[in-house]
CSV table of C-alpha atoms in Angstrom, one decimal:
chain,number,residue,atom,x,y,z
A,1,MET,CA,44.2,-194.0,-51.7
A,2,THR,CA,46.4,-194.4,-54.8
A,3,GLU,CA,48.4,-191.3,-54.0
A,4,ALA,CA,49.0,-192.5,-50.5
A,5,LEU,CA,50.0,-196.0,-51.5
A,6,LEU,CA,52.4,-194.6,-54.1
A,7,LYS,CA,53.9,-192.3,-51.5
A,8,THR,CA,54.8,-195.1,-49.2
A,9,GLY,CA,57.3,-196.4,-51.9
A,10,LYS,CA,56.5,-199.9,-50.7
A,11,HIS,CA,53.9,-201.1,-53.2
A,12,THR,CA,53.5,-201.9,-56.8
A,13,ILE,CA,50.0,-200.5,-57.7
A,14,THR,CA,47.9,-202.0,-60.4
A,15,ALA,CA,44.6,-200.4,-61.4
A,16,ILE,CA,41.7,-202.4,-62.8
A,17,THR,CA,40.0,-200.3,-65.4
A,18,ARG,CA,37.2,-201.1,-68.0
A,19,VAL,CA,38.2,-201.7,-71.6
A,20,ASP,CA,36.4,-198.6,-72.7
A,21,SER,CA,37.6,-196.3,-69.9
A,22,GLN,CA,39.2,-193.0,-70.8
A,23,ASN,CA,40.4,-192.2,-67.3
A,24,LYS,CA,44.0,-191.1,-67.0
A,25,LEU,CA,45.8,-193.0,-64.3
A,26,PRO,CA,48.5,-191.5,-62.0
A,27,GLU,CA,52.1,-192.0,-63.1
A,28,GLY,CA,53.5,-195.1,-61.5
A,29,VAL,CA,50.2,-197.1,-61.7
A,30,ILE,CA,50.0,-200.2,-63.9
A,31,PRO,CA,46.7,-200.3,-65.8
A,32,LYS,CA,45.0,-203.6,-66.4
A,33,LYS,CA,42.0,-203.4,-68.8
A,34,VAL,CA,39.1,-205.8,-67.9
A,35,ASP,CA,35.8,-206.8,-69.3
A,36,TYR,CA,33.3,-207.6,-66.5
A,37,ASN,CA,31.5,-209.9,-69.0
A,38,LYS,CA,34.6,-212.0,-69.2
A,39,PRO,CA,35.6,-213.1,-65.7
A,40,GLU,CA,38.9,-214.5,-66.9
A,41,THR,CA,40.1,-211.0,-67.5
A,42,LEU,CA,39.5,-210.1,-63.9
A,43,VAL,CA,41.4,-213.2,-62.7
A,44,GLU,CA,44.3,-212.4,-65.0
A,45,ALA,CA,44.4,-208.8,-63.8
A,46,LEU,CA,44.5,-209.9,-60.1
A,47,ARG,CA,47.0,-212.8,-60.5
A,48,GLY,CA,50.1,-212.1,-58.5
A,49,GLN,CA,48.6,-209.4,-56.4
A,50,ASP,CA,48.8,-209.4,-52.6
A,51,ALA,CA,45.8,-207.2,-51.9
A,52,LEU,CA,42.7,-205.9,-53.6
A,53,VAL,CA,41.2,-202.5,-52.6
A,54,ILE,CA,37.7,-202.1,-53.9
A,55,THR,CA,36.3,-198.6,-54.5
A,56,LEU,CA,33.1,-198.7,-56.4
A,57,SER,CA,30.3,-196.2,-56.9
A,58,ASN,CA,27.0,-197.0,-55.1
A,59,SER,CA,25.4,-197.0,-58.6
A,60,VAL,CA,27.2,-200.0,-59.9
A,61,PRO,CA,25.3,-203.3,-60.1
A,62,LYS,CA,25.4,-205.2,-56.8
A,63,GLU,CA,27.1,-208.2,-58.4
A,64,THR,CA,30.1,-206.2,-59.6
A,65,GLU,CA,31.8,-206.4,-56.2
A,66,MET,CA,31.2,-210.1,-56.0
A,67,GLN,CA,32.8,-210.6,-59.5
A,68,LEU,CA,35.9,-208.9,-58.1
A,69,ILE,CA,35.8,-211.0,-54.9
A,70,ASN,CA,35.4,-214.3,-56.8
A,71,ALA,CA,38.2,-213.4,-59.2
A,72,ALA,CA,40.5,-212.4,-56.3
A,73,GLY,CA,39.8,-215.8,-54.7
A,74,GLU,CA,40.6,-217.6,-58.0
A,75,ALA,CA,43.7,-215.5,-58.5
A,76,GLY,CA,45.0,-216.2,-55.0
A,77,VAL,CA,44.8,-212.7,-53.6
A,78,ALA,CA,45.3,-213.0,-49.9
A,79,TRP,CA,43.7,-209.7,-48.7
A,80,ILE,CA,40.6,-207.7,-49.7
A,81,LEU,CA,39.6,-204.3,-48.5
A,82,PRO,CA,36.0,-204.4,-49.6
A,83,ASN,CA,33.9,-201.4,-50.6
A,84,GLU,CA,33.3,-200.2,-47.1
A,85,TRP,CA,34.4,-196.6,-46.5
A,86,SER,CA,31.3,-195.8,-44.5
A,87,PRO,CA,29.8,-195.5,-41.1
A,88,ASP,CA,29.9,-198.5,-38.8
A,89,THR,CA,28.2,-201.3,-40.6
A,90,ALA,CA,29.0,-203.6,-37.7
A,91,ASN,CA,26.2,-201.7,-35.9
A,92,GLU,CA,23.1,-203.9,-36.5
A,93,ALA,CA,20.6,-201.3,-35.5
A,94,MET,CA,22.0,-198.7,-38.0
A,95,VAL,CA,22.2,-201.2,-40.8
A,96,LYS,CA,18.6,-202.1,-40.2
A,97,ASP,CA,17.6,-198.5,-40.4
A,98,VAL,CA,19.9,-197.6,-43.3
A,99,PHE,CA,19.1,-200.6,-45.4
A,100,LEU,CA,21.5,-199.4,-48.2
A,101,LEU,CA,24.4,-200.5,-45.9
A,102,GLN,CA,23.2,-204.1,-45.8
A,103,PRO,CA,25.2,-205.1,-48.9
A,104,LYS,CA,28.4,-204.2,-47.1
A,105,VAL,CA,27.6,-206.8,-44.4
A,106,ASP,CA,26.7,-209.3,-47.1
A,107,THR,CA,30.0,-208.8,-48.8
A,108,ARG,CA,32.0,-209.5,-45.7
A,109,LYS,CA,30.1,-212.7,-45.1
A,110,ALA,CA,30.6,-213.7,-48.8
A,111,ILE,CA,34.4,-213.2,-48.5
A,112,ALA,CA,34.5,-215.2,-45.3
A,113,ASP,CA,32.3,-218.0,-46.7
A,114,LEU,CA,34.3,-218.2,-49.9
A,115,GLY,CA,37.4,-218.8,-47.7
A,116,LYS,CA,40.0,-218.0,-50.3
A,117,SER,CA,40.8,-214.4,-49.2
A,118,SER,CA,40.7,-212.5,-45.9
A,119,TYR,CA,39.0,-209.1,-45.6
A,120,ILE,CA,39.8,-206.0,-43.6
A,121,ALA,CA,36.8,-203.7,-43.7
A,122,VAL,CA,37.8,-200.0,-43.1
A,123,SER,CA,35.1,-198.0,-41.5
A,124,THR,CA,35.7,-194.3,-42.0
A,125,GLY,CA,32.4,-192.6,-41.1
A,126,PHE,CA,31.0,-190.2,-43.7
A,127,TRP,CA,33.6,-188.1,-45.6
A,128,TYR,CA,33.8,-184.8,-43.9
A,129,GLU,CA,34.2,-182.7,-47.0
A,130,TRP,CA,31.2,-184.4,-48.7
A,131,GLY,CA,28.9,-184.4,-45.7
A,132,LEU,CA,29.6,-180.8,-44.9
A,133,ALA,CA,29.3,-179.6,-48.5
A,134,ILE,CA,25.7,-180.5,-49.1
A,135,PRO,CA,22.9,-179.0,-47.0
A,136,ALA,CA,21.1,-182.3,-46.9
A,137,GLY,CA,24.2,-183.8,-45.3
A,138,PHE,CA,25.5,-182.3,-42.0
A,139,GLY,CA,22.8,-179.6,-42.1
A,140,ILE,CA,24.9,-176.6,-43.0
A,141,ASP,CA,24.0,-174.6,-46.1
A,142,PHE,CA,27.0,-172.3,-46.8
A,143,ALA,CA,25.4,-170.5,-49.8
A,144,ASN,CA,22.4,-169.3,-47.9
A,145,ARG,CA,23.9,-169.3,-44.4
A,146,ILE,CA,21.3,-171.6,-43.0
A,147,VAL,CA,21.9,-174.3,-40.3
A,148,THR,CA,19.6,-177.1,-39.3
A,149,LEU,CA,20.6,-178.7,-36.1
A,150,PHE,CA,19.4,-182.2,-35.5
A,151,ASP,CA,17.9,-182.3,-32.0
A,152,GLU,CA,20.3,-179.9,-30.2
A,153,GLY,CA,23.2,-180.3,-32.6
A,154,GLU,CA,25.3,-181.8,-29.8
A,155,THR,CA,25.5,-185.5,-30.9
A,156,LYS,CA,29.1,-186.4,-31.9
A,157,ILE,CA,30.0,-188.5,-34.9
A,158,SER,CA,33.3,-189.8,-36.2
A,159,THR,CA,34.1,-188.6,-39.7
A,160,SER,CA,37.1,-188.7,-42.0
A,161,THR,CA,38.6,-186.5,-44.7
A,162,ARG,CA,39.4,-188.3,-48.0
A,163,PRO,CA,43.2,-187.7,-47.6
A,164,GLN,CA,43.0,-189.3,-44.2
A,165,VAL,CA,41.3,-192.3,-45.7
A,166,GLY,CA,44.1,-192.6,-48.2
A,167,ARG,CA,46.7,-192.4,-45.5
A,168,ALA,CA,45.0,-195.1,-43.5
A,169,VAL,CA,44.9,-197.5,-46.5
A,170,GLY,CA,48.6,-196.7,-47.3
A,171,ALA,CA,49.6,-197.3,-43.7
A,172,LEU,CA,47.4,-200.4,-43.2
A,173,LEU,CA,48.7,-202.2,-46.3
A,174,SER,CA,52.3,-201.3,-45.3
A,175,LEU,CA,52.0,-203.4,-42.1
A,176,PRO,CA,53.7,-206.7,-41.9
A,177,ILE,CA,51.5,-209.7,-42.3
A,178,LYS,CA,52.7,-211.4,-39.1
A,179,PRO,CA,53.9,-209.7,-35.9
A,180,GLU,CA,57.3,-208.2,-36.0
A,181,GLY,CA,59.2,-206.7,-33.1
A,182,SER,CA,57.6,-205.6,-29.8
A,183,ASN,CA,54.3,-204.3,-31.3
A,184,LYS,CA,52.4,-207.5,-31.7
A,185,GLU,CA,49.2,-205.6,-32.8
A,186,ALA,CA,50.8,-203.9,-35.8
A,187,CYS,CA,50.2,-206.7,-38.4
A,188,LEU,CA,47.5,-207.6,-40.9
A,189,GLU,CA,46.8,-210.9,-39.3
A,190,ASN,CA,45.5,-209.1,-36.2
A,191,PHE,CA,42.8,-207.5,-38.3
A,192,LYS,CA,41.9,-210.6,-40.4
A,193,ASN,CA,38.1,-210.7,-41.2
A,194,LYS,CA,37.4,-207.7,-38.9
A,195,VAL,CA,35.9,-204.2,-39.3
A,196,VAL,CA,38.5,-201.6,-38.3
A,197,TYR,CA,38.0,-197.9,-37.7
A,198,VAL,CA,39.8,-194.7,-38.6
A,199,LYS,CA,38.8,-191.1,-38.3
A,200,SER,CA,39.8,-187.5,-38.7
A,201,PHE,CA,37.4,-185.9,-36.2
A,202,THR,CA,34.7,-186.9,-33.7
A,203,VAL,CA,32.6,-183.8,-33.7
A,204,SER,CA,29.1,-182.5,-33.3
A,205,GLN,CA,27.2,-180.2,-35.7
A,206,LYS,CA,27.9,-177.3,-33.3
A,207,ASP,CA,31.6,-178.1,-33.6
A,208,MET,CA,31.3,-178.0,-37.3
A,209,LEU,CA,29.4,-174.7,-37.1
A,210,GLU,CA,32.1,-173.2,-34.9
A,211,SER,CA,34.7,-174.2,-37.5
A,212,ALA,CA,32.5,-172.7,-40.3
A,213,LEU,CA,32.2,-169.4,-38.4
A,214,ARG,CA,36.0,-169.2,-38.0
A,215,VAL,CA,36.7,-170.0,-41.6
A,216,THR,CA,34.1,-167.6,-43.0
A,217,GLY,CA,34.8,-164.9,-40.5
A,218,THR,CA,31.1,-164.7,-39.6
A,219,LYS,CA,29.1,-164.8,-36.3
A,220,GLU,CA,26.1,-166.9,-35.3
A,221,ASN,CA,23.7,-164.0,-35.8
A,222,ASP,CA,24.8,-163.9,-39.5
A,223,TRP,CA,23.2,-167.3,-39.9
A,224,THR,CA,19.6,-168.6,-39.7
A,225,ILE,CA,19.8,-171.5,-37.2
A,226,THR,CA,16.9,-173.8,-36.6
A,227,LYS,CA,16.4,-177.2,-35.0
A,228,GLU,CA,14.7,-180.4,-36.2
A,229,PRO,CA,14.3,-183.7,-34.3
A,230,ALA,CA,16.7,-186.3,-35.8
A,231,GLN,CA,14.0,-189.0,-35.9
A,232,GLU,CA,11.6,-186.7,-37.8
A,233,ARG,CA,14.3,-185.8,-40.3
A,234,TYR,CA,15.2,-189.4,-40.8
A,235,SER,CA,11.5,-190.3,-41.4
A,236,SER,CA,11.1,-187.4,-43.8
A,237,GLY,CA,14.1,-188.7,-45.7
A,238,ILE,CA,12.5,-192.1,-46.0
A,239,LYS,CA,9.3,-190.5,-47.3
A,240,GLU,CA,11.2,-188.4,-49.9
A,241,MET,CA,13.0,-191.5,-51.1
A,242,GLN,CA,9.7,-193.3,-51.6
A,243,GLU,CA,8.6,-190.3,-53.7
A,244,GLY,CA,11.7,-190.6,-55.9
A,245,LYS,CA,13.4,-187.5,-54.5
A,246,ARG,CA,17.2,-187.9,-54.4
A,247,ILE,CA,17.6,-185.6,-51.4
A,248,GLY,CA,15.8,-188.1,-49.3
A,249,PHE,CA,18.7,-190.6,-49.7
A,250,ALA,CA,21.2,-188.3,-48.0
A,251,LYS,CA,18.8,-187.0,-45.4
A,252,MET,CA,17.8,-190.5,-44.3
A,253,MET,CA,21.3,-192.0,-44.3
A,254,ILE,CA,23.3,-189.2,-42.7
A,255,THR,CA,20.7,-188.2,-40.1
A,256,ARG,CA,20.7,-191.8,-38.7
A,257,VAL,CA,24.3,-191.4,-37.5
A,258,PHE,CA,23.2,-188.4,-35.5
A,259,PHE,CA,20.7,-190.4,-33.4
A,260,PRO,CA,21.6,-190.3,-29.7
A,261,ASP,CA,22.3,-194.0,-29.5
A,262,GLY,CA,26.1,-193.4,-30.2
A,263,CYS,CA,26.1,-195.3,-33.5
A,264,GLY,CA,28.0,-192.5,-35.2
A,265,ASP,CA,30.7,-192.2,-32.6
A,266,PHE,CA,32.9,-195.2,-33.2
A,267,GLU,CA,36.0,-193.5,-31.8
A,268,HIS,CA,34.7,-193.8,-28.2
A,269,ASN,CA,32.5,-196.9,-28.7
A,270,LYS,CA,34.8,-199.0,-30.8
A,271,GLY,CA,38.2,-197.4,-30.8
A,272,THR,CA,40.3,-196.5,-33.9
A,273,LEU,CA,43.6,-197.5,-35.5
A,274,ASN,CA,44.7,-193.9,-35.8
A,275,SER,CA,47.5,-194.3,-33.3
A,276,LEU,CA,48.7,-197.7,-34.5
A,277,LEU,CA,48.8,-196.4,-38.1
A,278,ASP,CA,50.4,-193.1,-37.0
A,279,LEU,CA,47.8,-191.0,-38.7
A,280,PRO,CA,48.2,-187.3,-38.3
A,281,LYS,CA,45.9,-185.1,-36.2
A,282,GLU,CA,44.2,-182.8,-38.8
A,283,ASP,CA,43.1,-179.2,-38.7
A,284,ILE,CA,39.3,-179.1,-38.9
A,285,ASP,CA,39.3,-175.6,-40.2
A,286,GLU,CA,41.4,-176.7,-43.3
A,287,ALA,CA,38.9,-179.5,-43.9
A,288,THR,CA,36.0,-177.1,-43.6
A,289,LYS,CA,37.6,-174.8,-46.2
A,290,ALA,CA,37.8,-177.8,-48.5
A,291,ALA,CA,34.1,-178.5,-47.8
A,292,ILE,CA,33.2,-174.9,-48.6
A,293,GLU,CA,35.0,-175.1,-52.0
A,294,ARG,CA,33.2,-178.4,-52.7
A,295,SER,CA,29.9,-176.9,-51.8
A,296,LYS,CA,30.2,-174.4,-54.6
A,297,THR,CA,30.0,-177.2,-57.2
A,298,SER,CA,27.6,-179.5,-55.3
A,299,ASN,CA,23.8,-179.6,-55.9
């Protein structure tokens, strides 16, 4: 996201970073050290900013995002892109089944209730390179050439590469606030307090497997391919989570978007901003190559 925002040449980028952080920020980014135990440091860091983009690990305390939101409101930040970057959290059935997504719904409500900033929640689906890199994700194990198809492997989901997510944020925050010219939709006010959708691909597991075969130069009979009912896989993921097994988290969460209720395919069920934001059509094989490289270091 930072790279894409810098590339537009339209933005001054400030990064909020903890006082003890040793992370090296990209050239051109202004660092602001903050102490989350001192809310005034957050307010000071956010004062004068037009927009706040929140990218937090799922492991941070739940109240951290609310600290940022409250500080943004006090500092007069008009726009917040909350810590969304996920499947469709406007789908109530999926949020109910994947309870770990509920905080994203709560965050949107909190911003609206506070009434000091407006949000635009960017729904991206799961990151393609991440979901494909782990066997517990999209069901493809590159190291052992094993594929587990959920149901028949034909349910399509919308998914995004991380570079595409960055481009989407860069393009979205480069829109005018109010309508300009003939395209009345291309403005931030049109997306005020809404969930919006972007994607790289809307594909099935079989589509992903075909890409994997092309990239690896293999054929189907070089792989062990089995099938597992999506509902059963989801339920086993829940059970493994209850037993304290980390793998259950990914199995439960990712398998749910492959249910045949269409929750994972927001391209056809909700529509995307790809055209409006002029996002490029990507090469799935290049994205699969990136996933294979990532799989070599994933566990």
